[in-house]
Every structure is written in structure tokens, then in C-alpha cells.
Coordinates of C-alpha atoms and ligand atoms in Angstrom, one line a residue:
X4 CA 0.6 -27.5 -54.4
X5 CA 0.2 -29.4 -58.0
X6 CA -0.5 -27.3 -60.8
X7 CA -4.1 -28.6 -61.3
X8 CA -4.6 -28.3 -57.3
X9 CA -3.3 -24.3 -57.5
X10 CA -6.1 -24.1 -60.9
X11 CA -8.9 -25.5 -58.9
X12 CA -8.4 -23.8 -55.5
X13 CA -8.7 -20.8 -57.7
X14 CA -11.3 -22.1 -59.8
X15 CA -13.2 -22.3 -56.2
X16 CA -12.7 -19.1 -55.2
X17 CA -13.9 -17.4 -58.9
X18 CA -17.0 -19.8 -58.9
X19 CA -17.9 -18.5 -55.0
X20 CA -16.9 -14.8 -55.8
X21 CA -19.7 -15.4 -58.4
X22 CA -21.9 -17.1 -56.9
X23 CA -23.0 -15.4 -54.0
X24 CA -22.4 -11.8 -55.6
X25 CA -18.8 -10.8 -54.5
X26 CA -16.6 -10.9 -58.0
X27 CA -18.6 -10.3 -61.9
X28 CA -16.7 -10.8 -65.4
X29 CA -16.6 -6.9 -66.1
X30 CA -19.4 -6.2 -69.3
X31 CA -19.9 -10.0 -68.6
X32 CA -22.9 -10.0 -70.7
X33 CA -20.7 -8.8 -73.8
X34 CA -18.4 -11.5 -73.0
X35 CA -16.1 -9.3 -70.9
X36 CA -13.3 -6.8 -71.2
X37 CA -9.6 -8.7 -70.4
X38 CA -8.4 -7.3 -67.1
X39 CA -11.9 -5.9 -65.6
X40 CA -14.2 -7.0 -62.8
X41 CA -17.4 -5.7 -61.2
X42 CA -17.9 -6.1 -57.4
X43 CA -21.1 -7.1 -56.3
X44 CA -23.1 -6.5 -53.1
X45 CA -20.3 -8.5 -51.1
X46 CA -17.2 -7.3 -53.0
X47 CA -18.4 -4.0 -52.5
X48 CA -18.8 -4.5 -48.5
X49 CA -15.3 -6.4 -48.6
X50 CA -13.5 -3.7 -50.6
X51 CA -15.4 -0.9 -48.5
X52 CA -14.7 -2.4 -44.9
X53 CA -10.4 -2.2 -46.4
X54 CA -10.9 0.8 -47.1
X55 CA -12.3 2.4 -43.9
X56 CA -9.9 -0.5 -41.5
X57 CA -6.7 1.1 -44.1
X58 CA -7.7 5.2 -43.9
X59 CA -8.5 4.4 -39.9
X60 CA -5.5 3.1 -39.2
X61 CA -2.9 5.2 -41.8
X62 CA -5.0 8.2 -41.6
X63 CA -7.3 9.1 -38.8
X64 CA -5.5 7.1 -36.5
X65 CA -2.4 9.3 -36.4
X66 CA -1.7 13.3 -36.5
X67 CA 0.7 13.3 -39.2
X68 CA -1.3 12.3 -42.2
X69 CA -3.4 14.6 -44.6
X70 CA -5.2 13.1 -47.0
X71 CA -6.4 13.8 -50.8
X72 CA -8.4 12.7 -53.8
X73 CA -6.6 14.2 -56.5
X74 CA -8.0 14.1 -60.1
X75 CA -7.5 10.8 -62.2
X76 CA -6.7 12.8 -65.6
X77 CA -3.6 14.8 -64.8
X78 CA -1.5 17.6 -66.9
X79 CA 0.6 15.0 -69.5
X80 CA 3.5 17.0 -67.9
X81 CA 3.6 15.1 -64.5
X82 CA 4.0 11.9 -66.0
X83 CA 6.7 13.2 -68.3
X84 CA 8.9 14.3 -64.9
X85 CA 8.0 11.2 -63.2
X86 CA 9.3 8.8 -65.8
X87 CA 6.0 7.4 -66.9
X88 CA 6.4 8.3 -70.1
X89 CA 9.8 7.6 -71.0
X90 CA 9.9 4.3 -68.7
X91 CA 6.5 3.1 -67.2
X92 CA 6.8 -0.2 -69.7
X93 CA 6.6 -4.1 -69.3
X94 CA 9.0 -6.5 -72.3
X95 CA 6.4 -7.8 -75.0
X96 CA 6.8 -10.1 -77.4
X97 CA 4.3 -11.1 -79.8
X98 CA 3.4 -15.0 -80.8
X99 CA 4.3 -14.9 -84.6
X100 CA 1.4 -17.1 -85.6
X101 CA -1.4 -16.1 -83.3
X102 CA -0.5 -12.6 -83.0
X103 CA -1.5 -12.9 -79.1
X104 CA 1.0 -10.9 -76.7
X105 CA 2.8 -11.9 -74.0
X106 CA 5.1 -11.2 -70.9
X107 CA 8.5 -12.0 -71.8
X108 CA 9.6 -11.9 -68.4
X109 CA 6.1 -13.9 -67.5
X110 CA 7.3 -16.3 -70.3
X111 CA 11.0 -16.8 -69.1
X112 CA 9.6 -17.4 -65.2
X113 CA 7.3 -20.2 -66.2
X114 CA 10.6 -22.2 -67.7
X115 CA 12.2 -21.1 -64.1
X116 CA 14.2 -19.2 -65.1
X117 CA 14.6 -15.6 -62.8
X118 CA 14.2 -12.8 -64.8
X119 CA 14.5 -10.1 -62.5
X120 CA 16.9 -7.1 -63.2
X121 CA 17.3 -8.6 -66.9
X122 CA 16.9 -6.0 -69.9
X123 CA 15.0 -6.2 -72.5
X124 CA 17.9 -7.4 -75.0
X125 CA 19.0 -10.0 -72.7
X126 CA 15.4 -11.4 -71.9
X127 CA 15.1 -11.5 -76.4
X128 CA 18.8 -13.2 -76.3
X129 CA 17.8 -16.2 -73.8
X130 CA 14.5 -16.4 -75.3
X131 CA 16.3 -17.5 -78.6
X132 CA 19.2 -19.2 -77.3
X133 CA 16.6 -21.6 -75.5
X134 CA 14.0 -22.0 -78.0
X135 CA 11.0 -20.9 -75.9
X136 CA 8.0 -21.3 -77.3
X137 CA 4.9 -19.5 -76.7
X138 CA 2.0 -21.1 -74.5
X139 CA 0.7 -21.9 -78.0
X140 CA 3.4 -23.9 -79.0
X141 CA 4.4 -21.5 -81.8
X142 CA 7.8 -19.0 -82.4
X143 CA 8.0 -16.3 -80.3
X144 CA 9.1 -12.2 -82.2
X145 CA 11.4 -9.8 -80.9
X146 CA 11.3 -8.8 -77.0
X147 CA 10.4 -5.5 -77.2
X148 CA 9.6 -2.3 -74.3
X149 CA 6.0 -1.5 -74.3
X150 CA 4.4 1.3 -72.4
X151 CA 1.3 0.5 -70.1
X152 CA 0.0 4.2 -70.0
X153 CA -3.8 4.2 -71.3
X154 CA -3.5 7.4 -73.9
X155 CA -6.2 9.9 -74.1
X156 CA -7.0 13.2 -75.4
X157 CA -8.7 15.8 -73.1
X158 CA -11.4 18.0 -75.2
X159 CA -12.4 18.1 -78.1
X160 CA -8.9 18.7 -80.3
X161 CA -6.9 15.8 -81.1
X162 CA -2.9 16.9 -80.7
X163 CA -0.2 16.5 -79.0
X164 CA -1.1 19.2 -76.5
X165 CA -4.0 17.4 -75.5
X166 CA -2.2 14.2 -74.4
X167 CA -3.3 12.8 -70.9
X168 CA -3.1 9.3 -69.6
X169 CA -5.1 7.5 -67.2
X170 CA -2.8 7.2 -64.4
X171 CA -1.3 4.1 -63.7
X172 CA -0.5 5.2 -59.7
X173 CA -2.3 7.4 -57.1
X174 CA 1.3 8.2 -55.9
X175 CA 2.1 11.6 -58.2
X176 CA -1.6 12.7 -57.3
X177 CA 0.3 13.1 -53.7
X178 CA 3.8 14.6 -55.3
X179 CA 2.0 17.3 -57.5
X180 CA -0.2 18.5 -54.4
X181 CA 3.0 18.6 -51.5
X182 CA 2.8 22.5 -52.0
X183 CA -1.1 22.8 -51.4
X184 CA -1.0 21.1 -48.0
X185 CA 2.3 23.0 -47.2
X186 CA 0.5 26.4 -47.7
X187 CA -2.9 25.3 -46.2
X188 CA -1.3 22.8 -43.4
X189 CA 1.9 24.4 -42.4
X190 CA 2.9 20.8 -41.2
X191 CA 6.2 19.7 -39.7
X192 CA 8.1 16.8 -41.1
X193 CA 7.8 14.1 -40.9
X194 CA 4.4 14.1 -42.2
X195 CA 2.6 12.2 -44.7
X196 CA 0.0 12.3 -47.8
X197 CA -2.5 9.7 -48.0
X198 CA -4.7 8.6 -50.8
X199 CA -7.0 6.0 -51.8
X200 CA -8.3 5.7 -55.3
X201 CA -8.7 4.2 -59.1
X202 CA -5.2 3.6 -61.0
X203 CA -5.2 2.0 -64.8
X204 CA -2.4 -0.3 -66.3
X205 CA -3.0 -1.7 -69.7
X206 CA -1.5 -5.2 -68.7
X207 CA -0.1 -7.2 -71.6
X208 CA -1.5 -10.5 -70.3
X209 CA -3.8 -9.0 -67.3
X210 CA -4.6 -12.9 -65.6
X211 CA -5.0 -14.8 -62.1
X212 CA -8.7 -13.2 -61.2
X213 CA -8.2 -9.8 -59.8
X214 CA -4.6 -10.2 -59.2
X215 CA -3.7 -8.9 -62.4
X216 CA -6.0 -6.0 -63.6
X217 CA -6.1 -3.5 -65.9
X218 CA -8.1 -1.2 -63.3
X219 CA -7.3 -1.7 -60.0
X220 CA -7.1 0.8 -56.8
X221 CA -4.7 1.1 -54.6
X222 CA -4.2 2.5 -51.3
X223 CA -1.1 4.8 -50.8
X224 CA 0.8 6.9 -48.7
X225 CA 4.1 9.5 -49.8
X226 CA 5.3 10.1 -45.8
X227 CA 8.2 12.9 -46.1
X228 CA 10.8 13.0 -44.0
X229 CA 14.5 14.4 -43.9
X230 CA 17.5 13.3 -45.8
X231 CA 18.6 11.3 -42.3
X232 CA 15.5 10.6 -41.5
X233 CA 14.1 7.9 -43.5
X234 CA 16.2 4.5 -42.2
X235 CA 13.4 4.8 -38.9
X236 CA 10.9 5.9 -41.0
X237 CA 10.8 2.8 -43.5
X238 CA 10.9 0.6 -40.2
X239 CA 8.0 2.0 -39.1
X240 CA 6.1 1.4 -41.9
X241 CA 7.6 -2.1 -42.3
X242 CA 6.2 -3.1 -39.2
X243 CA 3.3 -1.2 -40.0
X244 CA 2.1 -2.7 -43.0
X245 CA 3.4 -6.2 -41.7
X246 CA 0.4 -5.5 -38.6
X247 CA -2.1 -4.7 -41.0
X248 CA -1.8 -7.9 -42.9
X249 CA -2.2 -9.3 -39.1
X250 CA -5.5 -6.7 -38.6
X251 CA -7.5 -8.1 -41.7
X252 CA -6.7 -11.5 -41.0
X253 CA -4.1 -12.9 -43.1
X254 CA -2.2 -15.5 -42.1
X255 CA 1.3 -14.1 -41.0
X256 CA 3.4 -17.5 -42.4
X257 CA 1.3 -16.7 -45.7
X258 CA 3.2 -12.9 -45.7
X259 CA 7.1 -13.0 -47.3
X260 CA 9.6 -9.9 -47.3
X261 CA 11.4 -9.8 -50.5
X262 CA 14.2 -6.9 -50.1
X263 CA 14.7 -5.9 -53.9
X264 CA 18.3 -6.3 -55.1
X265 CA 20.4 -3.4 -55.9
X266 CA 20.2 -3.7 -59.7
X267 CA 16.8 -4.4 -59.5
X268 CA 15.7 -0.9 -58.0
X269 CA 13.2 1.3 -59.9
X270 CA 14.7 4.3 -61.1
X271 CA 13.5 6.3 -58.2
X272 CA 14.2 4.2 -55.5
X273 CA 17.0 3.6 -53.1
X274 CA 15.4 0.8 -51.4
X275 CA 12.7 -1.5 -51.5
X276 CA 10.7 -4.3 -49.6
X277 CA 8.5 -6.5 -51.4
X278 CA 5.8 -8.0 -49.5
X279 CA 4.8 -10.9 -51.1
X280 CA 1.8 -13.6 -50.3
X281 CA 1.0 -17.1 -50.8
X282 CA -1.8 -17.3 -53.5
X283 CA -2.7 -19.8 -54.7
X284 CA -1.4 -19.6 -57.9
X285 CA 2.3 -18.7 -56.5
X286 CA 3.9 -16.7 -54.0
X287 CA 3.4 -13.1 -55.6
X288 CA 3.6 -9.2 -54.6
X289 CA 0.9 -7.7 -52.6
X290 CA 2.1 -4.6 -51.6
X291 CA 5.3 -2.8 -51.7
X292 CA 7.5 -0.8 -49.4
X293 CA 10.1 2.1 -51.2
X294 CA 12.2 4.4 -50.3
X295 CA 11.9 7.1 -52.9
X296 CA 14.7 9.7 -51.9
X297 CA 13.9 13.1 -53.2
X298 CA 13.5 11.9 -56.7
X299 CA 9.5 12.8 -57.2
X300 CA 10.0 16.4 -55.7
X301 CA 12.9 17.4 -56.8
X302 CA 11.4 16.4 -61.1
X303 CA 8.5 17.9 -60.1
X304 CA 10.1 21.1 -59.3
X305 CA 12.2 21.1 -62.6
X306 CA 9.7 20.3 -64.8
X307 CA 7.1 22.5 -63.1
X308 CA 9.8 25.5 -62.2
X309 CA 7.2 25.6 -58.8
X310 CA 9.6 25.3 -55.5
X311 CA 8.9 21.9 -53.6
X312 CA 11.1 22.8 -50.9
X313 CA 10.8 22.9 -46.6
X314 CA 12.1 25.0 -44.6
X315 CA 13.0 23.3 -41.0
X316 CA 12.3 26.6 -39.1
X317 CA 13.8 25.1 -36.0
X318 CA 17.4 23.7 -37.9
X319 CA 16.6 27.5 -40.2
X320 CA 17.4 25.2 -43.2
X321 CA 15.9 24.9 -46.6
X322 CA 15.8 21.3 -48.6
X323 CA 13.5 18.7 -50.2
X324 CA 12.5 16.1 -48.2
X325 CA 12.5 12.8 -48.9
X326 CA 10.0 10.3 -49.5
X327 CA 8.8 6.9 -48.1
X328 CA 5.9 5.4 -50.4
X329 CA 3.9 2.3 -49.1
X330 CA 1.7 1.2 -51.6
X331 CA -1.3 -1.5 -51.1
X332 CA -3.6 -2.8 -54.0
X333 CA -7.0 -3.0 -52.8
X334 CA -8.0 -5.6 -55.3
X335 CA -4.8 -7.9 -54.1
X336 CA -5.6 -7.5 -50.5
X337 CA -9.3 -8.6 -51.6
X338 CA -8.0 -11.9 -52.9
X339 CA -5.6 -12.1 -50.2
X340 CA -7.8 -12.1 -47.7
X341 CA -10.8 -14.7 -49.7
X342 CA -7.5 -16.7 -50.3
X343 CA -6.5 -17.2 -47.0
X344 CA -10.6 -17.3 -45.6
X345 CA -11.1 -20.0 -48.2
X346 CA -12.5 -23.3 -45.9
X347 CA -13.4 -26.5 -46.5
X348 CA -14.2 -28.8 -43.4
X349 CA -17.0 -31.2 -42.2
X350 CA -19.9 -29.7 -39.5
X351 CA -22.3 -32.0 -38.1
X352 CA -21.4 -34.9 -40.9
X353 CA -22.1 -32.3 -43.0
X354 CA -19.2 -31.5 -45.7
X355 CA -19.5 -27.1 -46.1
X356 CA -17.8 -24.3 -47.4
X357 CA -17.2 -21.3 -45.7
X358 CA -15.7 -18.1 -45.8
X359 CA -13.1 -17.7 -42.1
X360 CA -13.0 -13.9 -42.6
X361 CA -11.8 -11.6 -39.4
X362 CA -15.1 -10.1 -38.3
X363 CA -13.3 -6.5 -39.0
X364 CA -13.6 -6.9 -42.5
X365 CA -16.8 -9.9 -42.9
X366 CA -19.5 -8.2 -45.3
X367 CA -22.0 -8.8 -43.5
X368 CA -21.6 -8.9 -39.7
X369 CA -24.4 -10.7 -38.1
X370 CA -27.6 -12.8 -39.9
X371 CA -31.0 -12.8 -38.0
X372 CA -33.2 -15.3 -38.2
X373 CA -37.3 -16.2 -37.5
X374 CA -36.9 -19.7 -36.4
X375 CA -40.4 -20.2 -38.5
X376 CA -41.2 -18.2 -41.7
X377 CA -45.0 -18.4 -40.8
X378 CA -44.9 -17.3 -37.1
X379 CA -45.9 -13.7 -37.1
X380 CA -45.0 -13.3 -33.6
X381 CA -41.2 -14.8 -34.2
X382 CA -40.6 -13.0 -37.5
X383 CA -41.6 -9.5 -35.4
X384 CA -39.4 -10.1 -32.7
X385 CA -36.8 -11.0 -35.4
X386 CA -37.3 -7.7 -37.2
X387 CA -37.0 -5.3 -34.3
X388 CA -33.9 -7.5 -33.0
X389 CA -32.9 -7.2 -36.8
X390 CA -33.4 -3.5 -37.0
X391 CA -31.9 -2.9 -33.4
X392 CA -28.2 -4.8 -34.3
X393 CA -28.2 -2.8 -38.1
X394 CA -28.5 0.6 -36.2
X395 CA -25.8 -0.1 -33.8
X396 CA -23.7 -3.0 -35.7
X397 CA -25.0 -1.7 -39.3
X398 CA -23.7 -4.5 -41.5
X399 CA -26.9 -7.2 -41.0
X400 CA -28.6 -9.3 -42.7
X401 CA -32.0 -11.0 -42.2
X402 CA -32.7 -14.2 -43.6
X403 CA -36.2 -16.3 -43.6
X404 CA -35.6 -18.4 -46.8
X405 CA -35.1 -22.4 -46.3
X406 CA -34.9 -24.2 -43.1
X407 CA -32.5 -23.3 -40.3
X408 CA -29.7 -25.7 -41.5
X409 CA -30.0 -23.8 -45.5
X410 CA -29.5 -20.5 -44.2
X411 CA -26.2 -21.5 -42.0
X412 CA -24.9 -22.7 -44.7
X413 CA -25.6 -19.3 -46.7
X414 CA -24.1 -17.6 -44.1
X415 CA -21.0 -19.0 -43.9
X416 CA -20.1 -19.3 -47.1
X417 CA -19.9 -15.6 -47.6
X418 CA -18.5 -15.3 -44.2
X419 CA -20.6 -14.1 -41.4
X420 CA -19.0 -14.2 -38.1
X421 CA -22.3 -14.6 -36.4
X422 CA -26.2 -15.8 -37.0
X423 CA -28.8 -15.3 -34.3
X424 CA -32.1 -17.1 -34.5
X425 CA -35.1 -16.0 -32.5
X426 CA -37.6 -18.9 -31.1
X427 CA -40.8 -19.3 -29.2
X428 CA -38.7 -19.2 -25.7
X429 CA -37.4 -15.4 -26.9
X430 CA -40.8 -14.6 -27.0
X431 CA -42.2 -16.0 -24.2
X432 CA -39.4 -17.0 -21.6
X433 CA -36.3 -15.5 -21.5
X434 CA -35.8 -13.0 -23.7
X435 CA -32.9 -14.5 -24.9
X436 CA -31.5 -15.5 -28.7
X437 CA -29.2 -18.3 -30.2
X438 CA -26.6 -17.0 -31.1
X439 CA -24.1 -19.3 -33.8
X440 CA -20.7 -19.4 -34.0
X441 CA -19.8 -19.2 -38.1
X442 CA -16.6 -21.5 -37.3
X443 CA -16.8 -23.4 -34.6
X444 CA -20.7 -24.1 -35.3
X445 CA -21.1 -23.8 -31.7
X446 CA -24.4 -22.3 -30.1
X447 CA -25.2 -20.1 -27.0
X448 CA -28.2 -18.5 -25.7
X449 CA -27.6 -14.9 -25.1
X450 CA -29.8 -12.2 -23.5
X451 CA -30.9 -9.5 -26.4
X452 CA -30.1 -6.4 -24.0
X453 CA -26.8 -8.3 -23.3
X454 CA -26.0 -9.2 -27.5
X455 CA -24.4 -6.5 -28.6
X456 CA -21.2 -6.7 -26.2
X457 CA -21.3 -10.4 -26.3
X458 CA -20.5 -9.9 -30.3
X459 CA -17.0 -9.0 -30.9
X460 CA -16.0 -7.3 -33.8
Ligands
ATP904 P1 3.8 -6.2 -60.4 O1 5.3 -6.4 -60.3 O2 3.0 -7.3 -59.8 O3 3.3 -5.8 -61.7 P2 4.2 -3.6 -59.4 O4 5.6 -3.7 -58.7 O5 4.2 -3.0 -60.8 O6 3.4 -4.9 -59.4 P3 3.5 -1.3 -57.9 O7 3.8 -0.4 -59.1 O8 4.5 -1.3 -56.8 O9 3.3 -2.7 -58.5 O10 2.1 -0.9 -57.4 C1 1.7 -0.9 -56.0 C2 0.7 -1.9 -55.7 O11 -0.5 -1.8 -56.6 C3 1.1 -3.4 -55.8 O12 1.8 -3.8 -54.7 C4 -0.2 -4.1 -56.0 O13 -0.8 -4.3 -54.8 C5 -1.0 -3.1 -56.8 N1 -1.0 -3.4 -58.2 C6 -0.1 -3.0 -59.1 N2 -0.4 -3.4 -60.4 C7 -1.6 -4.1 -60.3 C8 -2.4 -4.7 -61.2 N3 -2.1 -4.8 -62.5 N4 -3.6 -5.3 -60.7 C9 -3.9 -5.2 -59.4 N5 -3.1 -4.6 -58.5 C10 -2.0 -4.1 -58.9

């Protein structure tokens, strides 16, 4: 894709987001805050529905994961032995004549130029040697580290002491609270810790819709395992996470595996995987796969003085485990998924939009319609079918506005698999509904008692 086609295909999906209620500008009506958004009805029921498929499938699904919801604000301490503090930082450099900020690395990939694995001096050094420019046109200042903690204080004194940071990952949530579910749980490894939650990043140049934000969530899990152990265990959850790309729909040649280079590494990790995706804008991460060795328990023991240990009772061996992590962003698999739902195609002569999402994660499920607005008898019957498919299916909608043809085209474009349309022969011959296909536009007359089987989710 062209430059201009990759802007517009996202200029599409920002204008729909808006449009029918899925994506807001966050403070929008103060002009917005860089790197937020608000969800709307339908972002919400998106965001909710990958939530519940994720904690079903990582959590409930299996007997070997417990999971938390630890506190957002956490002692300044745990991010000191994680490495937050002395590490968690993206290269900056400053435009000398507009004073606006940039990615270095962001800077250096837009001439093509790789920058992965490069430090901060080298990124400054090509930078000059090349004359990049910034976007602006104008010289660019001295690469420089700079740390994407937000800062607070917690209460009311202002010192060092009362440091805390936003955190920027649910991951140590899961490290700080291993003992608590050793005591409580008594598992046996492997097992895992499984949270879903808030995380802030103050982005230098948060940008691409939700892909970059300065609050995001994510979706994690810290699975523990032994020392020899965790080869099978970051399989599994390769193969894992590549399925659920598969469960919420994504298209599987849209999903890349980008094994991190040696050098490359994060300071805690021995191995990584890189799943990447096809936006529009570029292929970019989505999620990622690490192994983190015993790096997070064994800090978090020094720091704390606390024991983080396991004793094997079979093997009558004391260690600390070690730790797969595989992290998902909710608000990348959001755009992921609109991405790749994203349709344009002709219905009946009839040019349309619509949204091609998998019915497990479609806002709303199913749209019932009165054939006529002014038919008391047909919008009844629609009610109680209405109110009978919301109590078993929950995710309805009914819909009355406009003529037959307006409210199709509502549907679709924020997704629903199915619409079902009540007429005078459901009232006085057969019982029976249309019921619409969202993609193929197809129609079949199905019996009310039989509807709920005949709709697949
Ligand atoms: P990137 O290289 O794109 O900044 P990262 O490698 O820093 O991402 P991780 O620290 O591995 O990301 O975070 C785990 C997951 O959290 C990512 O795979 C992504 O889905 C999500 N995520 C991270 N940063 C952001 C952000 N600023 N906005 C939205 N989602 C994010």
C-alpha cells in the first residue's frame, strides 16, 4: 500500500470508530489530551467481549492459572528492582526550532534505516552523519534517554519517599504477589498468574489511533515453570497466542513472528517472539512472547529481602522458578481486529461498508426488526422476539428507525452478524422470522422456537 492509501484506510477506520460510537478523541471537547481515547457504547462491547474470549480461554479455561487485580499505584521500590527506573526509557531528541519531541529511533526508521539494538550514542552519531531532519524540516538536538514512567507523589507530602509511578505494565502486579498465591494456593509448577488491567506510558510521540497510547491495557500472564522447563512452555504459548489471533478473527497471513535478535533482548529476557500484524499503517507489534528467566523473582527477593522461592516437594528441592510472560494490548488487538473487519464491497448495486467481525467478539450480536414502525401488532411480536434473544444471546439490539434497507446498512457497518425482521406472515402464518446474513446479504426464513440454534456464535 501507497503512503496516501495506508492514511486513508486509517482515516476510514477513525471516521467509523467515530461515527457510530466505538473510538472518542479523549477530553475531545477540550481539544483532546495526545495519546488518550474514550470508548463508546461499541468500543466498550468490543473491548469487553476481548476481555471475557482472553480470561476464558487463558484463565478459566485451564487449571493452572490464578488470577489478580493488583493495585495500579505500587511501592516506588518494585520498579526500582525491576529496572523501571533506571531503564524503562525511549531515545528523544528535541526539534531545535519547534521544540516538539520526537522518536529518534521513529525518526531513523522512516529514512529506512533499522534501528533496532542501536544505543542511544550511535542513533545521535547517524542522525548527524546523515543530516536528518525533523518532520518539520528543521535541525534535530542531541539523542538523548528519556524515561516514560508517569511520576506521582502518594499523600499529601511532596518527597522523595513519596515517589510512585503509574505503572507502565501489569506484569510486576503478578511478580510482587507470587508469594500470596503460594501461601493461599499451595500450587504446583508450572502454574501461572493472570491479569488484565490499565498500564500508562508517557509516549514521546504517542500516534497511529490507539496503536500508540499513553494509557492503554493489556492482558498478561507470568506462567512459572522450572529452570528446564521453559523451552515446552514458551511453545505452548506460541501456539497459544498464534490460535487466539485465529479465535477473534484475524486473518492468520495478517499475523508475523519476529524472533528478537540476541543483542536486541531486554534486559530480563533470554528470548523473545514478536508477534507482529499488518496495519495499515505498517507491519507493527501486537503482542509479545518472553522468556524472562528468573530475573523478576530473584530482584524482587533482593530488593524486598522476602523469599520468592519453591520448593518441588516431590524432587525435595528449593529454587526460583522461572518465568514465561505473554503480553497482549487490548487496545492493539481492538484495532487489529477493526483493521482486518474493515469492508468495502457492492450488495444489491448498492456500494456499503461493513464491519466482517467474528460473531465471538461483534458488539452487538443480533438486530431485530418491526418490518413496519406503525404496526402495533409487528412491533409486539418484535419486542418479545427482541427480549427473548437478549435474555438468552444478551448482546441485541432493536431497531425501528428508517426503512428496512437504512437499518441493514446500520447494522453492518458496526458489525452484526445477524438481523431478523418480523412481518405480517410471523404473525399470522408461520411463526417464522427473516433472518439476514451481515455478509453474504443472504436471507432465510427461520422458525422463532428454532432461532436461537440456527444463530451461531
Ligand atoms: P512497542 O515496541 O510498540 O513500544 P513494547 O515492546 O514496548 O511495544 P511491551 O512492553 O512488550 O511493548 O508491552 C506488551 C504489549 O502491550 C505490547 O505487545 C502491546 O500490545 C501493548 N502496548 C505496549 N505499549 C503500548 C502503547 N503505548 N499503546 C498501546 N499498546 C501498547
Amino acid at each position: 500500500m501507497k503512503k496516501e492509501e495506508k492514511n486513508e484506510a486509517m482515516e476510514k477506520l477513525v471516521s467509523l470508530c467515530k461515527r457510530r460510537g466505538f473510538v472518542f478523541q479523549g477530553s475531545e471537547i477540550y481539544g483532546g489530551l495526545a495519546g488518550t481515547w474514550d470508548y463508546g457504547p461499541y468500543g466498550v462491547a468490543l473491548r469487553n467481549n476481548i476481555k471475557n474470549l482472553w480470561w476464558k480461554k487463558f484463565v478459566t479455561d485451564r487449571e493452572d492459572m490464578y488470577g489478580v487485580d493488583a493495585a495500579i499505584l505500587m511501592n516506588q521500590n518494585v520498579w526500582k528492582a525491576s529496572g523501571h527506573v533506571a531503564g524503562f526509557a525511549d531515545p528523544l531528541v528535541d526539534d531545535l526550532k519547534t521544540k516538539k519531541r520526537y522518536r529518534a529511533d521513529h525518526l531513523l526508521e522512516d529514512m529506512g534505516i533499522d534501528p533496532k539494538g542501536m544505543r542511544v550514542q550511535e542513533m545521535d552519531k547517524l542522525i548527524k552523519e546523515k543530516g536528518i531532519k525533523s518532520p518539520d524540516g528543521n535541525p534535530l538536538g542531541e539523542v538523548r534517554q528519556f524515561n516514560m514512567m508517569f511520576k506521582t507523589n502518594v499523600g499529601a507530602t511532596q518527597d522523595e519517599n513519596s515517589v510512585s509511578y503509574l505503572r507502565p505494565e501489569t506484569a510486576q502486579g503478578m511478580f510482587v504477589n507470587f508469594k500470596n498465591i503460594i501461601d493461599t494456593f499451595h500450587p504446583t509448577l508450572p502454574f501461572g498468574l493472570a491479569q488484565v488491567g490499565k498500564a500508562f506510558r508517557n509516549e514521546i510521540a504517542p500516534r497511529d489511533f490507539i496503536f500508540r497510547l499513553r494509557e492503554l491495557e493489556q492482558m498478561e500472564i507470568e506462567y512459572f515453570v522450572s529452570p528446564e522447563g521453559w523451552k515446552e512452555t514458551f511453545e505452548h504459548f506460541r501456539k497459544e497466542m498464534l490460535d487466539w489471533t485465529k479465535e477473534i478473527g484475524l486473518q492468520s497471513g495478517h499475523v508475523h513472528e519476529l524472533e528478537i535478535a540476541p543483542g536486541d533482548l531486554a534486559h530480563y529476557s533470554k528470548r523473545t517472539i514478536d508477534f507482529e500484524f499488518d496495519f495499515p499503517f505498517g507491519k507493527k507489534e501486537l503482542y509479545g512472547l518472553a522468556y524472562r528467566t528468573d530475573f523478576d523473582l530473584k530482584s524482587h527477593s533482593l530488593a524486598s529481602n522476602v523469599d520468592l522461592s519453591y520448593y518441588d516437594e516431590e524432587k525435595k528441592n528449593r529454587f526460583v522458578p522461572h518465568c514465561i510472560e505473554p503480553s497482549f494490548g487490548v487496545d492493539r488487538t481492538f484495532l487489529a481486529i477493526l483493521s482486518d473487519a474493515y469492508t468495502e464491497d457492492t450488495l444489491g448495486d448498492e456500494p456499503r461498508t461493513y464491519l466482517k467481525f467474528a460473531p465471538a467478539v461483534a458488539p452487538v450480536k443480533i438486530a431485530v426488526f418491526p418490518l413496519l414502525k406503525n404496526k402495533p401488532v409487528l412491533v409486539e411480536k418484535a419486542r418479545e422476539v427482541y427480549h427473548m434473544l437478549k435474555k438468552q444471546i444478551g448482546a441485541v439490539e432493536f431497531d425501528d428507525n428508517g426503512n428496512i434497507g437504512k437499518r441493514y446498512r446500520r447494522q453492518d457497518e458496526i458489525g452484526t452478524p445477524y438481523c431478523v425482521t418480523i412481518d405480517f406472515d410471523t404473525v399470522e402464518k408461520d411463526a417464522g422470522v427473516t433472518v439476514r446474513d451481515r455478509d453474504s446479504g443472504k436471507q432465510e426464513r427461520v422458525k422463532i422456537e428454532d432461532l436461537v440454534s440456527y444463530l451461531k456464535f
